[in-house]
PDB file of C-alpha atoms in Angstrom:
ATOM      1  CA  MET A   1      -0.062 -17.776 -18.358  1.00 45.00           C
ATOM      2  CA  SER A   2      -2.713 -15.622 -20.266  1.00 45.00           C
ATOM      3  CA  PRO A   3      -1.652 -12.426 -21.774  1.00 49.00           C
ATOM      4  CA  VAL A   4      -1.496  -9.513 -19.486  1.00 56.00           C
ATOM      5  CA  SER A   5      -2.890  -6.147 -19.604  1.00 80.00           C
ATOM      6  CA  THR A   6      -2.494  -3.042 -18.161  1.00 93.00           C
ATOM      7  CA  PRO A   7      -2.064  -2.847 -14.017  1.00 97.00           C
ATOM      8  CA  ARG A   8      -4.269  -0.909 -11.671  1.00 97.00           C
ATOM      9  CA  LEU A   9      -2.112   0.738  -8.976  1.00 98.00           C
ATOM     10  CA  VAL A  10      -4.456   0.618  -5.932  1.00 98.00           C
ATOM     11  CA  VAL A  11      -3.469   2.959  -2.942  1.00 97.00           C
ATOM     12  CA  PHE A  12      -4.677   1.587   0.082  1.00 97.00           C
ATOM     13  CA  ALA A  13      -4.918   4.701   2.498  1.00 94.00           C
ATOM     14  CA  LYS A  14      -6.371   5.785   5.823  1.00 91.00           C
ATOM     15  CA  ALA A  15      -7.440   9.286   6.826  1.00 90.00           C
ATOM     16  CA  PRO A  16      -4.527  11.126   8.330  1.00 91.00           C
ATOM     17  CA  LEU A  17      -6.575  11.885  11.813  1.00 89.00           C
ATOM     18  CA  ALA A  18      -5.126  12.910  14.719  1.00 90.00           C
ATOM     19  CA  GLY A  19      -5.270  10.343  17.207  1.00 90.00           C
ATOM     20  CA  LEU A  20      -6.196   7.854  14.752  1.00 88.00           C
ATOM     21  CA  ALA A  21      -3.232   7.936  12.122  1.00 90.00           C
ATOM     22  CA  LYS A  22       0.141   6.494  12.814  1.00 93.00           C
ATOM     23  CA  THR A  23      -0.783   5.927  16.565  1.00 94.00           C
ATOM     24  CA  ARG A  24       2.465   4.111  17.527  1.00 93.00           C
ATOM     25  CA  LEU A  25       4.474   7.410  16.688  1.00 94.00           C
ATOM     26  CA  ILE A  26       2.548   9.590  19.181  1.00 94.00           C
ATOM     27  CA  PRO A  27       5.188   9.078  21.673  1.00 93.00           C
ATOM     28  CA  ALA A  28       7.788  10.700  19.532  1.00 91.00           C
ATOM     29  CA  LEU A  29       5.773  13.334  17.167  1.00 92.00           C
ATOM     30  CA  GLY A  30       2.467  13.867  19.207  1.00 92.00           C
ATOM     31  CA  ALA A  31      -0.870  13.068  18.030  1.00 93.00           C
ATOM     32  CA  GLN A  32      -0.902  15.909  15.464  1.00 92.00           C
ATOM     33  CA  GLY A  33       2.722  15.201  14.453  1.00 92.00           C
ATOM     34  CA  ALA A  34       2.095  11.671  14.047  1.00 93.00           C
ATOM     35  CA  ALA A  35      -1.011  12.976  11.569  1.00 92.00           C
ATOM     36  CA  ARG A  36       0.963  15.432   9.868  1.00 92.00           C
ATOM     37  CA  LEU A  37       3.498  12.384   9.063  1.00 95.00           C
ATOM     38  CA  ALA A  38       0.631  10.127   7.848  1.00 94.00           C
ATOM     39  CA  GLY A  39      -0.595  12.762   5.302  1.00 92.00           C
ATOM     40  CA  ARG A  40       2.842  13.353   4.247  1.00 94.00           C
ATOM     41  CA  LEU A  41       3.526   9.324   3.702  1.00 96.00           C
ATOM     42  CA  LEU A  42      -0.007   9.554   1.580  1.00 95.00           C
ATOM     43  CA  ASP A  43       1.096  12.165  -0.623  1.00 94.00           C
ATOM     44  CA  HIS A  44       4.526  10.812  -1.156  1.00 96.00           C
ATOM     45  CA  ALA A  45       2.982   7.233  -1.917  1.00 96.00           C
ATOM     46  CA  LEU A  46       0.261   8.715  -4.155  1.00 95.00           C
ATOM     47  CA  ALA A  47       3.174  10.546  -6.194  1.00 95.00           C
ATOM     48  CA  GLN A  48       5.207   7.693  -6.777  1.00 97.00           C
ATOM     49  CA  ALA A  49       2.264   5.725  -8.002  1.00 97.00           C
ATOM     50  CA  ILE A  50       1.643   8.450 -10.609  1.00 96.00           C
ATOM     51  CA  GLN A  51       5.065   9.159 -11.413  1.00 97.00           C
ATOM     52  CA  ALA A  52       5.431   5.159 -12.017  1.00 97.00           C
ATOM     53  CA  ARG A  53       3.264   5.459 -15.030  1.00 96.00           C
ATOM     54  CA  VAL A  54       2.530   1.927 -15.175  1.00 96.00           C
ATOM     55  CA  GLY A  55      -0.909   2.106 -15.369  1.00 96.00           C
ATOM     56  CA  PRO A  56      -4.452   3.925 -13.774  1.00 96.00           C
ATOM     57  CA  VAL A  57      -3.900   4.954  -9.909  1.00 97.00           C
ATOM     58  CA  GLU A  58      -6.743   4.443  -7.697  1.00 96.00           C
ATOM     59  CA  LEU A  59      -7.083   5.675  -4.159  1.00 96.00           C
ATOM     60  CA  CYS A  60      -9.056   3.200  -1.976  1.00 96.00           C
ATOM     61  CA  LEU A  61      -9.707   4.806   1.117  1.00 94.00           C
ATOM     62  CA  SER A  62     -10.932   4.179   4.837  1.00 89.00           C
ATOM     63  CA  PRO A  63     -13.404   5.769   5.348  1.00 89.00           C
ATOM     64  CA  GLY A  64     -14.999   6.404   2.132  1.00 89.00           C
ATOM     65  CA  PRO A  65     -13.883   9.091  -0.152  1.00 89.00           C
ATOM     66  CA  ASP A  66     -17.339  11.203   0.545  1.00 87.00           C
ATOM     67  CA  GLU A  67     -16.776  11.276   4.536  1.00 88.00           C
ATOM     68  CA  ALA A  68     -15.957  14.771   5.819  1.00 83.00           C
ATOM     69  CA  VAL A  69     -12.657  13.638   7.291  1.00 84.00           C
ATOM     70  CA  TRP A  70     -11.407  13.804   3.594  1.00 86.00           C
ATOM     71  CA  HIS A  71     -12.675  17.263   3.021  1.00 80.00           C
ATOM     72  CA  GLY A  72      -9.643  19.655   2.129  1.00 74.00           C
ATOM     73  CA  VAL A  73      -7.393  16.259   1.277  1.00 76.00           C
ATOM     74  CA  GLU A  74      -6.021  17.049  -2.456  1.00 77.00           C
ATOM     75  CA  ARG A  75      -6.832  14.149  -4.515  1.00 78.00           C
ATOM     76  CA  PRO A  76      -4.874  14.328  -8.026  1.00 82.00           C
ATOM     77  CA  GLU A  77      -7.114  14.726 -10.991  1.00 82.00           C
ATOM     78  CA  GLY A  78      -7.264  11.571 -12.792  1.00 85.00           C
ATOM     79  CA  VAL A  79      -6.861   9.501  -9.711  1.00 93.00           C
ATOM     80  CA  SER A  80     -10.301   7.691  -9.372  1.00 92.00           C
ATOM     81  CA  CYS A  81     -11.339   7.301  -5.378  1.00 94.00           C
ATOM     82  CA  VAL A  82     -13.402   4.374  -3.884  1.00 94.00           C
ATOM     83  CA  ASP A  83     -14.427   3.195  -0.632  1.00 95.00           C
ATOM     84  CA  GLN A  84     -12.657   0.285   1.129  1.00 95.00           C
ATOM     85  CA  GLY A  85     -15.693  -0.847   2.664  1.00 93.00           C
ATOM     86  CA  GLU A  86     -16.360  -2.953   5.908  1.00 94.00           C
ATOM     87  CA  GLY A  87     -14.641  -5.478   7.269  1.00 94.00           C
ATOM     88  CA  ASP A  88     -11.243  -6.336   8.586  1.00 94.00           C
ATOM     89  CA  LEU A  89      -8.238  -5.644   6.410  1.00 95.00           C
ATOM     90  CA  GLY A  90      -7.846  -8.809   4.684  1.00 96.00           C
ATOM     91  CA  ALA A  91     -11.752  -8.639   3.703  1.00 96.00           C
ATOM     92  CA  ARG A  92     -11.237  -5.154   2.460  1.00 96.00           C
ATOM     93  CA  MET A  93      -7.894  -6.186   0.543  1.00 97.00           C
ATOM     94  CA  ALA A  94      -9.754  -9.140  -0.912  1.00 97.00           C
ATOM     95  CA  ARG A  95     -12.589  -6.908  -2.003  1.00 97.00           C
ATOM     96  CA  ALA A  96     -10.272  -4.535  -3.843  1.00 97.00           C
ATOM     97  CA  VAL A  97      -8.288  -7.583  -5.611  1.00 98.00           C
ATOM     98  CA  HIS A  98     -11.704  -9.233  -6.844  1.00 97.00           C
ATOM     99  CA  ARG A  99     -12.994  -5.841  -7.838  1.00 96.00           C
ATOM    100  CA  VAL A 100     -10.159  -4.825 -10.134  1.00 97.00           C
ATOM    101  CA  THR A 101      -9.171  -8.267 -11.460  1.00 97.00           C
ATOM    102  CA  ALA A 102     -12.413 -10.371 -11.731  1.00 95.00           C
ATOM    103  CA  GLY A 103     -14.695 -10.509 -14.940  1.00 86.00           C
ATOM    104  CA  PRO A 104     -14.014  -9.971 -18.305  1.00 87.00           C
ATOM    105  CA  HIS A 105     -12.663  -6.756 -18.146  1.00 87.00           C
ATOM    106  CA  GLY A 106     -10.381  -7.633 -15.239  1.00 93.00           C
ATOM    107  CA  GLN A 107      -7.054  -6.341 -14.907  1.00 96.00           C
ATOM    108  CA  PRO A 108      -4.127  -7.027 -12.886  1.00 98.00           C
ATOM    109  CA  ILE A 109      -3.392  -4.964  -9.504  1.00 98.00           C
ATOM    110  CA  LEU A 110      -0.636  -3.624  -7.574  1.00 98.00           C
ATOM    111  CA  LEU A 111      -1.970  -3.282  -4.408  1.00 98.00           C
ATOM    112  CA  MET A 112       0.150  -0.761  -2.022  1.00 98.00           C
ATOM    113  CA  GLY A 113       0.282   0.971   1.339  1.00 96.00           C
ATOM    114  CA  THR A 114       1.378   4.348   2.066  1.00 97.00           C
ATOM    115  CA  ASP A 115       3.796   3.472   5.035  1.00 96.00           C
ATOM    116  CA  CYS A 116       7.358   3.069   3.106  1.00 97.00           C
ATOM    117  CA  PRO A 117       8.740   6.106   1.366  1.00 97.00           C
ATOM    118  CA  GLN A 118      11.091   3.656   0.092  1.00 97.00           C
ATOM    119  CA  LEU A 119       8.758   2.239  -2.260  1.00 98.00           C
ATOM    120  CA  THR A 120       9.462   4.742  -5.383  1.00 97.00           C
ATOM    121  CA  ALA A 121       8.365   4.894  -8.864  1.00 98.00           C
ATOM    122  CA  GLY A 122      11.219   2.928 -10.033  1.00 98.00           C
ATOM    123  CA  ILE A 123      10.565   0.050  -7.766  1.00 98.00           C
ATOM    124  CA  LEU A 124       6.877   0.012  -8.593  1.00 98.00           C
ATOM    125  CA  ARG A 125       7.983  -0.057 -12.398  1.00 98.00           C
ATOM    126  CA  ASP A 126       9.893  -3.074 -11.325  1.00 98.00           C
ATOM    127  CA  ALA A 127       6.888  -4.543  -9.998  1.00 98.00           C
ATOM    128  CA  ALA A 128       4.491  -3.807 -12.636  1.00 98.00           C
ATOM    129  CA  ALA A 129       6.962  -5.477 -15.522  1.00 97.00           C
ATOM    130  CA  HIS A 130       7.422  -8.599 -13.161  1.00 98.00           C
ATOM    131  CA  LEU A 131       3.993  -9.219 -12.653  1.00 97.00           C
ATOM    132  CA  ALA A 132       3.792  -9.230 -16.638  1.00 96.00           C
ATOM    133  CA  GLN A 133       5.996 -12.732 -16.135  1.00 96.00           C
ATOM    134  CA  HIS A 134       4.450 -13.892 -12.780  1.00 97.00           C
ATOM    135  CA  ASP A 135       1.126 -14.864 -11.419  1.00 97.00           C
ATOM    136  CA  ALA A 136       2.043 -12.621  -8.281  1.00 98.00           C
ATOM    137  CA  VAL A 137       4.684  -9.878  -7.141  1.00 98.00           C
ATOM    138  CA  LEU A 138       5.519  -9.075  -3.267  1.00 98.00           C
ATOM    139  CA  ILE A 139       7.351  -6.467  -2.018  1.00 98.00           C
ATOM    140  CA  PRO A 140       8.123  -7.136   2.023  1.00 98.00           C
ATOM    141  CA  VAL A 141       9.554  -4.893   4.772  1.00 98.00           C
ATOM    142  CA  ALA A 142      11.622  -5.313   7.541  1.00 97.00           C
ATOM    143  CA  ASP A 143       8.883  -5.841  10.045  1.00 95.00           C
ATOM    144  CA  GLY A 144       7.489  -8.998   8.442  1.00 97.00           C
ATOM    145  CA  GLY A 145       4.824  -7.331   6.589  1.00 97.00           C
ATOM    146  CA  TYR A 146       4.568  -6.339   3.099  1.00 98.00           C
ATOM    147  CA  VAL A 147       4.175  -3.003   1.230  1.00 98.00           C
ATOM    148  CA  LEU A 148       3.018  -4.107  -1.956  1.00 98.00           C
ATOM    149  CA  LEU A 149       1.319  -7.059  -3.277  1.00 98.00           C
ATOM    150  CA  GLY A 150       0.546  -7.652  -7.189  1.00 98.00           C
ATOM    151  CA  LEU A 151      -1.977 -10.059  -8.170  1.00 98.00           C
ATOM    152  CA  ARG A 152      -3.469 -10.982 -11.806  1.00 97.00           C
ATOM    153  CA  ALA A 153      -6.828 -12.788 -10.239  1.00 96.00           C
ATOM    154  CA  PRO A 154      -8.631 -12.757  -7.223  1.00 97.00           C
ATOM    155  CA  CYS A 155      -6.945 -14.928  -4.510  1.00 97.00           C
ATOM    156  CA  PRO A 156      -9.192 -14.691  -1.436  1.00 96.00           C
ATOM    157  CA  ALA A 157      -6.841 -17.629   0.291  1.00 96.00           C
ATOM    158  CA  LEU A 158      -4.532 -14.845   0.917  1.00 97.00           C
ATOM    159  CA  PHE A 159      -6.388 -12.802   3.043  1.00 97.00           C
ATOM    160  CA  SER A 160      -8.582 -14.591   4.983  1.00 95.00           C
ATOM    161  CA  GLU A 161      -7.944 -15.789   8.545  1.00 94.00           C
ATOM    162  CA  MET A 162      -4.300 -13.698   8.549  1.00 96.00           C
ATOM    163  CA  ALA A 163      -2.578 -12.587  11.478  1.00 93.00           C
ATOM    164  CA  TRP A 164      -2.272  -8.992  10.483  1.00 94.00           C
ATOM    165  CA  SER A 165       0.331  -6.407  11.757  1.00 89.00           C
ATOM    166  CA  THR A 166       2.442  -9.671  13.008  1.00 94.00           C
ATOM    167  CA  PRO A 167       5.867 -10.280  11.898  1.00 95.00           C
ATOM    168  CA  ALA A 168       4.544 -13.411  10.110  1.00 96.00           C
ATOM    169  CA  VAL A 169       2.252 -11.684   7.265  1.00 97.00           C
ATOM    170  CA  ALA A 170       4.764 -11.910   4.642  1.00 98.00           C
ATOM    171  CA  ALA A 171       6.049 -15.518   4.988  1.00 98.00           C
ATOM    172  CA  GLU A 172       2.506 -16.744   5.731  1.00 98.00           C
ATOM    173  CA  THR A 173       1.348 -14.966   2.362  1.00 98.00           C
ATOM    174  CA  LEU A 174       4.162 -16.741   0.687  1.00 98.00           C
ATOM    175  CA  ARG A 175       3.546 -19.951   2.066  1.00 98.00           C
ATOM    176  CA  ARG A 176       0.079 -19.714   1.010  1.00 98.00           C
ATOM    177  CA  LEU A 177       0.865 -18.344  -2.657  1.00 98.00           C
ATOM    178  CA  ALA A 178       3.281 -21.423  -3.084  1.00 97.00           C
ATOM    179  CA  ALA A 179       0.605 -23.527  -1.917  1.00 97.00           C
ATOM    180  CA  LEU A 180      -1.508 -22.092  -4.713  1.00 97.00           C
ATOM    181  CA  GLY A 181       1.237 -23.090  -7.059  1.00 97.00           C
ATOM    182  CA  LEU A 182       1.318 -19.160  -8.024  1.00 98.00           C
ATOM    183  CA  ASN A 183       4.709 -18.229  -9.634  1.00 97.00           C
ATOM    184  CA  VAL A 184       5.959 -15.187  -7.438  1.00 98.00           C
ATOM    185  CA  TRP A 185       8.420 -12.344  -7.863  1.00 98.00           C
ATOM    186  CA  LEU A 186       9.869 -11.331  -4.500  1.00 98.00           C
ATOM    187  CA  GLY A 187      11.044  -7.629  -4.251  1.00 98.00           C
ATOM    188  CA  PRO A 188      13.631  -6.071  -2.106  1.00 97.00           C
ATOM    189  CA  THR A 189      12.877  -5.681   1.689  1.00 98.00           C
ATOM    190  CA  LEU A 190      11.837  -2.406   2.436  1.00 98.00           C
ATOM    191  CA  HIS A 191      11.668  -0.228   5.651  1.00 97.00           C
ATOM    192  CA  ASP A 192       7.835   1.284   6.666  1.00 96.00           C
ATOM    193  CA  ILE A 193       7.529   3.829   9.421  1.00 96.00           C
ATOM    194  CA  ASP A 194       5.326   2.548  12.172  1.00 94.00           C
ATOM    195  CA  GLU A 195       7.568   2.891  15.020  1.00 93.00           C
ATOM    196  CA  PRO A 196       9.506   5.618  16.308  1.00 94.00           C
ATOM    197  CA  ALA A 197      12.697   3.618  15.553  1.00 93.00           C
ATOM    198  CA  ASP A 198      11.588   3.687  11.989  1.00 95.00           C
ATOM    199  CA  LEU A 199      11.702   7.537  11.787  1.00 93.00           C
ATOM    200  CA  ARG A 200      15.503   7.066  10.679  1.00 92.00           C
ATOM    201  CA  PHE A 201      14.462   5.715   7.511  1.00 94.00           C
ATOM    202  CA  LEU A 202      12.336   8.981   6.292  1.00 94.00           C
ATOM    203  CA  PRO A 203      13.736  10.693   3.440  1.00 91.00           C
ATOM    204  CA  GLY A 204      16.689  13.221   4.926  1.00 85.00           C
ATOM    205  CA  SER A 205      14.714  16.093   3.127  1.00 86.00           C
ATOM    206  CA  TRP A 206      11.502  15.730   4.803  1.00 85.00           C
ATOM    207  CA  ASN A 207      13.399  17.286   7.841  1.00 72.00           C
ATOM    208  CA  PHE A 208      10.818  15.596  10.404  1.00 62.00           C
ATOM    209  CA  ARG A 209      12.333  16.686  13.641  1.00 56.00           C
ATOM    210  CA  SER A 210      11.827  20.400  13.075  1.00 45.00           C
ATOM    211  CA  GLU A 211       8.219  19.849  11.114  1.00 46.00           C
ATOM    212  CA  TRP A 212       6.919  17.528  13.726  1.00 45.00           C
ATOM    213  CA  PRO A 213       8.441  18.261  17.058  1.00 44.00           C
TER     214      PRO A 213
END
């Protein structure tokens, strides 16, 4: 393996809009409550990424950062913001990985979502350390997806024709990584927040029952 530079931690985020964000939680929280929770999850994910101090942090946004939906949403100083661009989730993720890792100035990427409050700064530091020794790192979630993928080079085969939002995503991604002969570190299985039953995995200090009736 070639020498590894400091990774870029890219936080993939969607606008926390009522009726569009965390829609599977609307039966439990209402549209406004689900949107507020989405905003809280985004803030938490970004805070953990910054506190990890493993490298520069970037927000990769849908829609793009210049859209009106982001007006009033706080973005910490020093965090760059870019547009995810068009296409399905796989196309947008592949584009981000290529942009960060390709070329003479490329660097490793830790690509993470915002739906998992159990993804802490400490786990992000572990992932960054293992990415220095592996071709890829992956942190799965209990529903069969993953909340973090780390790569040191473009790998478009991981993202094309994937059945996103199904229980097969993490297993299929690992299968494809193995087929490519890549050395992978698999992190602990965490819980993300997608369905009403997942709300029990929120930090107790968030007190969501009173904040989002």
